[in-house]
Amino acid sequence: MKINVRQICFILAFYTAATKLLLYPIILSGFSGRDLVFSALISFLVQGTAVWAVAFLGSKTDKTLFELIRDTLGGVAARIVYGFFAAFFLFCTIPCMFEQKLYVQAIFYDTVPSFIVFVPIFLFTVYAGSKGFKNIGRCADVCMPIFIVTMAFIFFMSFSEVDFSNLLPVLKSSPAGYLGGSLKTSFFFLEPAYLLMFLGNFRYRRGDAAKLTLSYALGTVIVLLFLAVFRGIYGELASSRQFAVSKTSLYFSAIDIVGRIDLYALYALEIVMLFALVLNIQLSVHCLGQCTGWNCPELLSFFENIVLFIIVLTCGGSLAGLQNFYTGWSWIIILLFATVAPFAAWAFKRGKRRRS
């Protein structure tokens, strides 16, 4: 098998959380206010159900999604669907790229031109984007302890400044606020689509569906706790802060004595964020290879990263417009590929699964 369940569990738990620590809390605060935790919970419940649907499907078939579609609708249909998935993952990479570009420039290299700072990251994504499922799994193994240690450190430095009364009163805003916030931030929730791509590439054993779903639940708890901490520290100002995870530990008392020790945790956490970002490119390259039948991931990764580089370079001053577009319209695409598709996969011919 190309990847194992343990590694997928790490992705569902820790990559899920890592991708929602920068702009997600800020954008969600702007839409949902003090009810941001409940808004996020709605998103996690919907996508968690889709994660379970794919995980349980893995107990019924050994086929990949490509094989399921091919054996039901034919090879041409399978190639077309994978072509759309390649575009979907690339589409979802764009806001992540802008997020990382601004974060790296503002937090780590605020005196260096952003273009120079971000070139090495593109070199990394070109190389890593060409790697397959085995590499994805090994990276998840590496990122797991890094994420646990750094987040424990950040939470430790943040809790003393939290005022949970900033989350009260609960659910007093209009449903349009927290439901709208959930819908408009849906482009941060891609995990069911990840699991669709892993389908058939791992050996399913009894109870693995529960393990995968509970791993996603762990990521949910981490994000919900972080949202509560962030809102508890900044209250009504939360939507005006930038890069939430870099702001939660600013008021730790020891910083006045020993300096910004939290930066060490942020540097380490950036490793996990970059691997979570490049996962989108890796899956897009995989889908494009399946679509075209071209077994040259290095060139496909180079091509996709050139597209991303041009977009980031030409649209660097249009972050507000980009954010408005994704919050306004991306939910349609996410609903189709990350919510409907996991359930639609059950309609394909599954065949008999080999017992393990």
mmCIF file of C-alpha atoms in Angstrom:
data_model
loop_
_atom_site.group_PDB
_atom_site.id
_atom_site.type_symbol
_atom_site.label_atom_id
_atom_site.label_comp_id
_atom_site.label_asym_id
_atom_site.label_seq_id
_atom_site.Cartn_x
_atom_site.Cartn_y
_atom_site.Cartn_z
ATOM 1 C CA MET A 1 0.000 0.000 0.000
ATOM 2 C CA LYS A 2 1.147 3.561 -0.759
ATOM 3 C CA ILE A 3 0.052 5.147 2.519
ATOM 4 C CA ASN A 4 -1.183 3.703 5.801
ATOM 5 C CA VAL A 5 -4.098 4.547 8.058
ATOM 6 C CA ARG A 6 -1.893 5.952 10.813
ATOM 7 C CA GLN A 7 -0.467 8.552 8.429
ATOM 8 C CA ILE A 8 -3.909 9.476 7.107
ATOM 9 C CA CYS A 9 -5.073 9.916 10.701
ATOM 10 C CA PHE A 10 -2.223 12.367 11.288
ATOM 11 C CA ILE A 11 -3.263 14.306 8.184
ATOM 12 C CA LEU A 12 -6.914 14.426 9.240
ATOM 13 C CA ALA A 13 -6.009 15.553 12.759
ATOM 14 C CA PHE A 14 -3.017 17.852 12.421
ATOM 15 C CA TYR A 15 -3.095 19.152 8.836
ATOM 16 C CA THR A 16 -6.774 19.918 9.400
ATOM 17 C CA ALA A 17 -5.846 22.140 12.335
ATOM 18 C CA ALA A 18 -2.687 23.627 10.787
ATOM 19 C CA THR A 19 -4.575 25.007 7.784
ATOM 20 C CA LYS A 20 -6.999 26.895 10.025
ATOM 21 C CA LEU A 21 -4.656 28.842 12.303
ATOM 22 C CA LEU A 22 -3.847 31.936 10.237
ATOM 23 C CA LEU A 23 -6.717 33.672 8.433
ATOM 24 C CA TYR A 24 -9.612 31.330 9.156
ATOM 25 C CA PRO A 25 -10.231 32.645 12.719
ATOM 26 C CA ILE A 26 -10.077 36.236 11.503
ATOM 27 C CA ILE A 27 -12.403 35.780 8.528
ATOM 28 C CA LEU A 28 -14.809 33.710 10.615
ATOM 29 C CA SER A 29 -14.820 36.344 13.373
ATOM 30 C CA GLY A 30 -15.832 38.943 10.816
ATOM 31 C CA PHE A 31 -18.872 36.916 9.755
ATOM 32 C CA SER A 32 -19.925 35.158 12.959
ATOM 33 C CA GLY A 33 -18.654 37.378 15.768
ATOM 34 C CA ARG A 34 -18.778 35.757 19.208
ATOM 35 C CA ASP A 35 -20.541 32.717 17.717
ATOM 36 C CA LEU A 36 -17.519 31.741 15.614
ATOM 37 C CA VAL A 37 -17.060 28.486 17.551
ATOM 38 C CA PHE A 38 -20.592 27.343 16.691
ATOM 39 C CA SER A 39 -20.162 28.417 13.086
ATOM 40 C CA ALA A 40 -16.985 26.336 12.854
ATOM 41 C CA LEU A 41 -18.712 23.401 14.563
ATOM 42 C CA ILE A 42 -21.383 23.360 11.847
ATOM 43 C CA SER A 43 -18.695 23.150 9.155
ATOM 44 C CA PHE A 44 -16.852 20.390 10.993
ATOM 45 C CA LEU A 45 -20.031 18.366 11.533
ATOM 46 C CA VAL A 46 -20.940 18.522 7.830
ATOM 47 C CA GLN A 47 -17.450 17.671 6.625
ATOM 48 C CA GLY A 48 -16.934 15.148 9.392
ATOM 49 C CA THR A 49 -19.966 13.250 8.116
ATOM 50 C CA ALA A 50 -18.425 13.280 4.631
ATOM 51 C CA VAL A 51 -15.109 12.031 6.077
ATOM 52 C CA TRP A 52 -16.968 9.154 7.729
ATOM 53 C CA ALA A 53 -18.758 8.344 4.454
ATOM 54 C CA VAL A 54 -15.450 7.957 2.596
ATOM 55 C CA ALA A 55 -13.785 6.101 5.475
ATOM 56 C CA PHE A 56 -16.675 3.643 5.655
ATOM 57 C CA LEU A 57 -16.608 3.229 1.880
ATOM 58 C CA GLY A 58 -13.010 2.085 2.314
ATOM 59 C CA SER A 59 -14.327 -0.868 4.306
ATOM 60 C CA LYS A 60 -16.445 -1.945 1.309
ATOM 61 C CA THR A 61 -13.968 -1.744 -1.552
ATOM 62 C CA ASP A 62 -10.266 -1.934 -2.386
ATOM 63 C CA LYS A 63 -10.707 0.271 -5.448
ATOM 64 C CA THR A 64 -9.429 3.796 -5.847
ATOM 65 C CA LEU A 65 -11.870 6.534 -6.806
ATOM 66 C CA PHE A 66 -10.500 6.405 -10.360
ATOM 67 C CA GLU A 67 -11.206 2.659 -10.544
ATOM 68 C CA LEU A 68 -14.692 3.090 -9.090
ATOM 69 C CA ILE A 69 -15.585 5.640 -11.762
ATOM 70 C CA ARG A 70 -13.877 3.708 -14.561
ATOM 71 C CA ASP A 71 -15.632 0.435 -13.724
ATOM 72 C CA THR A 72 -19.008 2.187 -13.581
ATOM 73 C CA LEU A 73 -18.927 4.937 -16.210
ATOM 74 C CA GLY A 74 -15.846 4.105 -18.279
ATOM 75 C CA GLY A 75 -12.272 5.299 -18.567
ATOM 76 C CA VAL A 76 -13.078 8.571 -20.329
ATOM 77 C CA ALA A 77 -15.457 9.606 -17.554
ATOM 78 C CA ALA A 78 -12.847 8.730 -14.927
ATOM 79 C CA ARG A 79 -10.249 10.878 -16.682
ATOM 80 C CA ILE A 80 -12.674 13.804 -16.948
ATOM 81 C CA VAL A 81 -13.614 13.602 -13.260
ATOM 82 C CA TYR A 82 -9.956 13.478 -12.240
ATOM 83 C CA GLY A 83 -9.260 16.450 -14.470
ATOM 84 C CA PHE A 84 -11.881 18.399 -12.544
ATOM 85 C CA PHE A 85 -10.391 17.247 -9.238
ATOM 86 C CA ALA A 86 -6.944 18.412 -10.413
ATOM 87 C CA ALA A 87 -8.398 21.856 -11.103
ATOM 88 C CA PHE A 88 -10.257 21.768 -7.776
ATOM 89 C CA PHE A 89 -7.130 21.140 -5.705
ATOM 90 C CA LEU A 90 -5.230 23.798 -7.643
ATOM 91 C CA PHE A 91 -8.109 26.238 -7.108
ATOM 92 C CA CYS A 92 -7.985 25.566 -3.359
ATOM 93 C CA THR A 93 -4.210 26.074 -3.278
ATOM 94 C CA ILE A 94 -4.427 29.713 -4.405
ATOM 95 C CA PRO A 95 -5.720 31.244 -1.133
ATOM 96 C CA CYS A 96 -3.248 29.071 0.818
ATOM 97 C CA MET A 97 -0.394 30.459 -1.267
ATOM 98 C CA PHE A 98 -1.445 34.052 -0.627
ATOM 99 C CA GLU A 99 -1.912 33.292 3.050
ATOM 100 C CA GLN A 100 1.582 31.846 3.363
ATOM 101 C CA LYS A 101 3.162 34.594 1.293
ATOM 102 C CA LEU A 102 1.800 37.336 3.530
ATOM 103 C CA TYR A 103 2.472 35.389 6.723
ATOM 104 C CA VAL A 104 6.117 34.631 5.937
ATOM 105 C CA GLN A 105 6.749 38.215 4.881
ATOM 106 C CA ALA A 106 5.003 39.829 7.863
ATOM 107 C CA ILE A 107 6.121 37.529 10.672
ATOM 108 C CA PHE A 108 9.572 36.325 9.694
ATOM 109 C CA TYR A 109 11.075 38.688 7.093
ATOM 110 C CA ASP A 110 9.266 41.992 7.384
ATOM 111 C CA THR A 111 12.254 43.973 6.055
ATOM 112 C CA VAL A 112 12.859 41.810 2.967
ATOM 113 C CA PRO A 113 10.913 42.240 -0.301
ATOM 114 C CA SER A 114 8.101 39.690 -0.454
ATOM 115 C CA PHE A 115 9.077 38.424 -3.908
ATOM 116 C CA ILE A 116 12.564 37.402 -2.755
ATOM 117 C CA VAL A 117 11.213 35.770 0.399
ATOM 118 C CA PHE A 118 8.685 33.630 -1.406
ATOM 119 C CA VAL A 119 10.856 32.264 -4.228
ATOM 120 C CA PRO A 120 12.377 29.518 -2.015
ATOM 121 C CA ILE A 121 8.892 28.401 -1.024
ATOM 122 C CA PHE A 122 7.993 27.937 -4.683
ATOM 123 C CA LEU A 123 11.167 25.915 -5.203
ATOM 124 C CA PHE A 124 10.065 23.716 -2.312
ATOM 125 C CA THR A 125 6.526 23.294 -3.677
ATOM 126 C CA VAL A 126 7.867 22.379 -7.147
ATOM 127 C CA TYR A 127 10.007 19.622 -5.627
ATOM 128 C CA ALA A 128 7.534 18.368 -3.009
ATOM 129 C CA GLY A 129 4.555 18.632 -5.356
ATOM 130 C CA SER A 130 5.988 15.890 -7.558
ATOM 131 C CA LYS A 131 6.082 13.350 -4.742
ATOM 132 C CA GLY A 132 3.506 10.608 -4.350
ATOM 133 C CA PHE A 133 1.502 9.015 -1.571
ATOM 134 C CA LYS A 134 4.473 7.378 0.183
ATOM 135 C CA ASN A 135 6.129 10.758 0.585
ATOM 136 C CA ILE A 136 2.842 12.300 1.769
ATOM 137 C CA GLY A 137 2.639 9.674 4.501
ATOM 138 C CA ARG A 138 6.243 10.089 5.620
ATOM 139 C CA CYS A 139 5.821 13.861 5.827
ATOM 140 C CA ALA A 140 2.739 13.366 7.999
ATOM 141 C CA ASP A 141 4.819 11.205 10.349
ATOM 142 C CA VAL A 142 7.417 13.971 10.625
ATOM 143 C CA CYS A 143 4.848 16.727 11.132
ATOM 144 C CA MET A 144 2.910 14.971 13.894
ATOM 145 C CA PRO A 145 5.358 15.547 16.799
ATOM 146 C CA ILE A 146 6.226 19.037 15.542
ATOM 147 C CA PHE A 147 2.583 20.071 15.583
ATOM 148 C CA ILE A 148 1.836 18.578 18.991
ATOM 149 C CA VAL A 149 4.817 20.231 20.693
ATOM 150 C CA THR A 150 4.407 23.647 19.074
ATOM 151 C CA MET A 151 0.655 23.883 19.650
ATOM 152 C CA ALA A 152 1.028 22.778 23.268
ATOM 153 C CA PHE A 153 3.610 25.557 23.695
ATOM 154 C CA ILE A 154 1.361 28.168 22.041
ATOM 155 C CA PHE A 155 -1.678 27.156 24.096
ATOM 156 C CA PHE A 156 0.420 27.263 27.284
ATOM 157 C CA MET A 157 1.526 30.821 26.532
ATOM 158 C CA SER A 158 -1.994 31.935 25.591
ATOM 159 C CA PHE A 159 -4.344 30.598 28.262
ATOM 160 C CA SER A 160 -3.391 33.094 30.976
ATOM 161 C CA GLU A 161 -4.722 35.979 28.879
ATOM 162 C CA VAL A 162 -8.022 34.424 27.787
ATOM 163 C CA ASP A 163 -11.273 36.001 28.912
ATOM 164 C CA PHE A 164 -13.982 33.550 27.907
ATOM 165 C CA SER A 165 -16.659 36.140 28.638
ATOM 166 C CA ASN A 166 -15.768 37.510 25.191
ATOM 167 C CA LEU A 167 -17.654 34.486 23.821
ATOM 168 C CA LEU A 168 -20.858 35.420 25.643
ATOM 169 C CA PRO A 169 -23.787 35.614 25.194
ATOM 170 C CA VAL A 170 -23.967 32.383 23.222
ATOM 171 C CA LEU A 171 -26.045 32.105 20.012
ATOM 172 C CA LYS A 172 -27.656 35.514 20.444
ATOM 173 C CA SER A 173 -26.704 36.686 16.961
ATOM 174 C CA SER A 174 -28.924 35.938 13.972
ATOM 175 C CA PRO A 175 -28.690 32.473 12.348
ATOM 176 C CA ALA A 176 -27.616 34.230 9.163
ATOM 177 C CA GLY A 177 -24.443 35.255 10.995
ATOM 178 C CA TYR A 178 -23.099 31.889 12.112
ATOM 179 C CA LEU A 179 -24.656 29.886 9.271
ATOM 180 C CA GLY A 180 -23.354 32.414 6.753
ATOM 181 C CA GLY A 181 -19.928 32.329 8.381
ATOM 182 C CA SER A 182 -19.854 28.564 8.034
ATOM 183 C CA LEU A 183 -20.794 28.737 4.366
ATOM 184 C CA LYS A 184 -18.454 31.589 3.451
ATOM 185 C CA THR A 185 -15.393 29.935 5.036
ATOM 186 C CA SER A 186 -16.051 26.526 3.486
ATOM 187 C CA PHE A 187 -12.940 26.790 1.290
ATOM 188 C CA PHE A 188 -10.879 25.915 4.372
ATOM 189 C CA PHE A 189 -12.562 22.467 4.559
ATOM 190 C CA LEU A 190 -11.121 20.058 2.006
ATOM 191 C CA GLU A 191 -10.486 16.957 4.117
ATOM 192 C CA PRO A 192 -13.205 14.674 2.612
ATOM 193 C CA ALA A 193 -11.706 15.312 -0.834
ATOM 194 C CA TYR A 194 -8.272 14.336 0.515
ATOM 195 C CA LEU A 195 -9.675 11.074 1.802
ATOM 196 C CA LEU A 196 -11.335 10.386 -1.570
ATOM 197 C CA MET A 197 -7.900 10.526 -3.185
ATOM 198 C CA PHE A 198 -6.443 8.167 -0.556
ATOM 199 C CA LEU A 199 -9.264 5.668 -1.124
ATOM 200 C CA GLY A 200 -7.878 2.339 -2.324
ATOM 201 C CA ASN A 201 -4.300 3.398 -1.597
ATOM 202 C CA PHE A 202 -4.311 2.167 2.004
ATOM 203 C CA ARG A 203 -5.045 -1.249 3.498
ATOM 204 C CA TYR A 204 -8.290 -1.058 5.428
ATOM 205 C CA ARG A 205 -8.595 -3.051 8.646
ATOM 206 C CA ARG A 206 -11.526 -3.491 10.950
ATOM 207 C CA GLY A 207 -12.235 -0.299 12.904
ATOM 208 C CA ASP A 208 -10.249 2.016 10.621
ATOM 209 C CA ALA A 209 -13.343 4.038 9.688
ATOM 210 C CA ALA A 210 -13.765 4.922 13.363
ATOM 211 C CA LYS A 211 -10.062 5.787 13.688
ATOM 212 C CA LEU A 212 -10.165 8.108 10.689
ATOM 213 C CA THR A 213 -13.357 9.817 11.835
ATOM 214 C CA LEU A 214 -12.062 10.245 15.391
ATOM 215 C CA SER A 215 -8.814 11.697 14.033
ATOM 216 C CA TYR A 216 -10.839 14.326 12.218
ATOM 217 C CA ALA A 217 -12.734 14.916 15.468
ATOM 218 C CA LEU A 218 -9.389 15.533 17.199
ATOM 219 C CA GLY A 219 -8.508 18.158 14.599
ATOM 220 C CA THR A 220 -11.947 19.665 15.184
ATOM 221 C CA VAL A 221 -11.351 19.963 18.934
ATOM 222 C CA ILE A 222 -7.966 21.631 18.393
ATOM 223 C CA VAL A 223 -9.424 24.221 16.024
ATOM 224 C CA LEU A 224 -12.477 24.937 18.197
ATOM 225 C CA LEU A 225 -10.249 25.399 21.247
ATOM 226 C CA PHE A 226 -7.958 27.724 19.316
ATOM 227 C CA LEU A 227 -10.926 29.771 18.071
ATOM 228 C CA ALA A 228 -12.191 30.135 21.649
ATOM 229 C CA VAL A 229 -8.740 31.198 22.866
ATOM 230 C CA PHE A 230 -8.270 33.700 20.046
ATOM 231 C CA ARG A 231 -11.699 35.244 20.522
ATOM 232 C CA GLY A 232 -11.235 35.157 24.285
ATOM 233 C CA ILE A 233 -8.071 37.239 24.026
ATOM 234 C CA TYR A 234 -9.158 39.808 21.446
ATOM 235 C CA GLY A 235 -12.951 39.934 21.730
ATOM 236 C CA GLU A 236 -14.481 42.330 19.199
ATOM 237 C CA LEU A 237 -11.009 43.122 17.827
ATOM 238 C CA ALA A 238 -10.477 39.535 16.650
ATOM 239 C CA SER A 239 -11.572 40.228 13.075
ATOM 240 C CA SER A 240 -8.987 43.020 12.738
ATOM 241 C CA ARG A 241 -5.964 40.950 13.830
ATOM 242 C CA GLN A 242 -3.734 39.362 11.220
ATOM 243 C CA PHE A 243 -2.417 35.772 11.314
ATOM 244 C CA ALA A 244 -4.214 34.569 14.426
ATOM 245 C CA VAL A 245 -1.705 31.993 15.638
ATOM 246 C CA SER A 246 1.047 34.625 15.775
ATOM 247 C CA LYS A 247 -1.081 36.903 17.986
ATOM 248 C CA THR A 248 -2.384 34.571 20.695
ATOM 249 C CA SER A 249 0.876 34.332 22.661
ATOM 250 C CA LEU A 250 1.921 37.994 22.399
ATOM 251 C CA TYR A 251 0.864 38.818 25.952
ATOM 252 C CA PHE A 252 2.638 35.930 27.664
ATOM 253 C CA SER A 253 4.310 37.459 30.717
ATOM 254 C CA ALA A 254 7.753 35.928 30.140
ATOM 255 C CA ILE A 255 8.093 37.582 26.725
ATOM 256 C CA ASP A 256 8.940 40.902 28.390
ATOM 257 C CA ILE A 257 11.914 39.218 30.034
ATOM 258 C CA VAL A 258 13.249 36.697 27.526
ATOM 259 C CA GLY A 259 11.896 38.129 24.258
ATOM 260 C CA ARG A 260 9.732 36.575 21.534
ATOM 261 C CA ILE A 261 10.304 32.932 22.448
ATOM 262 C CA ASP A 262 7.012 32.146 20.723
ATOM 263 C CA LEU A 263 8.724 32.723 17.388
ATOM 264 C CA TYR A 264 10.552 29.410 17.787
ATOM 265 C CA ALA A 265 7.192 27.649 17.945
ATOM 266 C CA LEU A 266 5.914 29.657 14.959
ATOM 267 C CA TYR A 267 8.986 28.756 12.898
ATOM 268 C CA ALA A 268 8.446 25.065 13.651
ATOM 269 C CA LEU A 269 4.710 25.274 13.023
ATOM 270 C CA GLU A 270 5.398 26.798 9.618
ATOM 271 C CA ILE A 271 6.929 23.453 8.591
ATOM 272 C CA VAL A 272 3.598 21.717 9.189
ATOM 273 C CA MET A 273 1.697 24.493 7.399
ATOM 274 C CA LEU A 274 3.904 24.180 4.324
ATOM 275 C CA PHE A 275 3.454 20.412 4.120
ATOM 276 C CA ALA A 276 -0.301 20.890 4.536
ATOM 277 C CA LEU A 277 -0.241 23.429 1.699
ATOM 278 C CA VAL A 278 1.820 21.253 -0.620
ATOM 279 C CA LEU A 279 -0.597 18.343 -0.077
ATOM 280 C CA ASN A 280 -3.047 20.198 -2.360
ATOM 281 C CA ILE A 281 -0.419 20.407 -5.090
ATOM 282 C CA GLN A 282 0.575 16.759 -4.673
ATOM 283 C CA LEU A 283 -3.034 15.621 -5.027
ATOM 284 C CA SER A 284 -3.608 17.949 -7.971
ATOM 285 C CA VAL A 285 -0.530 16.526 -9.714
ATOM 286 C CA HIS A 286 -1.752 12.995 -8.968
ATOM 287 C CA CYS A 287 -5.171 13.760 -10.466
ATOM 288 C CA LEU A 288 -3.664 15.466 -13.506
ATOM 289 C CA GLY A 289 -1.435 12.453 -14.089
ATOM 290 C CA GLN A 290 -4.434 10.121 -13.923
ATOM 291 C CA CYS A 291 -6.383 12.413 -16.238
ATOM 292 C CA THR A 292 -3.704 12.719 -18.899
ATOM 293 C CA GLY A 293 -2.047 9.331 -18.454
ATOM 294 C CA TRP A 294 1.247 11.193 -18.388
ATOM 295 C CA ASN A 295 3.541 9.598 -15.807
ATOM 296 C CA CYS A 296 5.841 12.569 -15.287
ATOM 297 C CA PRO A 297 4.958 14.176 -11.931
ATOM 298 C CA GLU A 298 8.049 16.405 -11.955
ATOM 299 C CA LEU A 299 6.936 18.247 -15.093
ATOM 300 C CA LEU A 300 3.316 18.343 -13.976
ATOM 301 C CA SER A 301 4.354 19.828 -10.639
ATOM 302 C CA PHE A 302 6.531 22.387 -12.411
ATOM 303 C CA PHE A 303 3.653 23.350 -14.692
ATOM 304 C CA GLU A 304 1.171 23.737 -11.826
ATOM 305 C CA ASN A 305 3.603 25.772 -9.740
ATOM 306 C CA ILE A 306 4.305 28.087 -12.670
ATOM 307 C CA VAL A 307 0.560 28.731 -12.854
ATOM 308 C CA LEU A 308 0.452 29.424 -9.113
ATOM 309 C CA PHE A 309 3.540 31.628 -9.290
ATOM 310 C CA ILE A 310 2.028 33.756 -12.060
ATOM 311 C CA ILE A 311 -1.231 34.124 -10.115
ATOM 312 C CA VAL A 312 0.537 35.139 -6.902
ATOM 313 C CA LEU A 313 2.854 37.511 -8.764
ATOM 314 C CA THR A 314 0.151 39.250 -10.796
ATOM 315 C CA CYS A 315 -2.559 39.330 -8.110
ATOM 316 C CA GLY A 316 -0.347 40.190 -5.147
ATOM 317 C CA GLY A 317 -2.102 43.493 -4.554
ATOM 318 C CA SER A 318 -5.610 42.074 -4.883
ATOM 319 C CA LEU A 319 -5.877 40.041 -1.691
ATOM 320 C CA ALA A 320 -9.128 41.720 -0.650
ATOM 321 C CA GLY A 321 -10.727 40.955 -4.005
ATOM 322 C CA LEU A 322 -9.464 37.379 -3.910
ATOM 323 C CA GLN A 323 -10.818 36.911 -0.396
ATOM 324 C CA ASN A 324 -14.177 38.371 -1.407
ATOM 325 C CA PHE A 325 -14.379 35.982 -4.345
ATOM 326 C CA TYR A 326 -13.588 32.905 -2.261
ATOM 327 C CA THR A 327 -15.909 33.850 0.598
ATOM 328 C CA GLY A 328 -18.659 34.686 -1.870
ATOM 329 C CA TRP A 329 -18.548 31.857 -4.402
ATOM 330 C CA SER A 330 -16.144 29.047 -3.510
ATOM 331 C CA TRP A 331 -18.770 27.290 -1.347
ATOM 332 C CA ILE A 332 -20.410 26.033 -4.544
ATOM 333 C CA ILE A 333 -17.221 24.248 -5.619
ATOM 334 C CA ILE A 334 -16.461 22.958 -2.120
ATOM 335 C CA LEU A 335 -20.011 21.649 -1.768
ATOM 336 C CA LEU A 336 -19.647 19.686 -4.995
ATOM 337 C CA PHE A 337 -16.154 18.203 -4.560
ATOM 338 C CA ALA A 338 -15.752 17.923 -0.773
ATOM 339 C CA THR A 339 -19.326 17.307 0.400
ATOM 340 C CA VAL A 340 -21.441 15.797 -2.386
ATOM 341 C CA ALA A 341 -18.685 13.736 -4.066
ATOM 342 C CA PRO A 342 -17.897 11.625 -0.933
ATOM 343 C CA PHE A 343 -21.513 10.471 -0.781
ATOM 344 C CA ALA A 344 -21.848 10.123 -4.571
ATOM 345 C CA ALA A 345 -18.896 7.703 -4.561
ATOM 346 C CA TRP A 346 -21.181 5.135 -2.928
ATOM 347 C CA ALA A 347 -23.165 4.924 -6.184
ATOM 348 C CA PHE A 348 -20.264 3.369 -8.105
ATOM 349 C CA LYS A 349 -19.630 -0.347 -8.527
ATOM 350 C CA ARG A 350 -17.546 -1.407 -5.565
ATOM 351 C CA GLY A 351 -16.897 -5.088 -6.282
ATOM 352 C CA LYS A 352 -15.707 -7.412 -3.531
ATOM 353 C CA ARG A 353 -13.150 -6.277 -1.009
ATOM 354 C CA ARG A 354 -10.230 -8.574 -0.138
ATOM 355 C CA ARG A 355 -10.241 -9.434 3.534
ATOM 356 C CA SER A 356 -7.159 -8.381 5.519
#
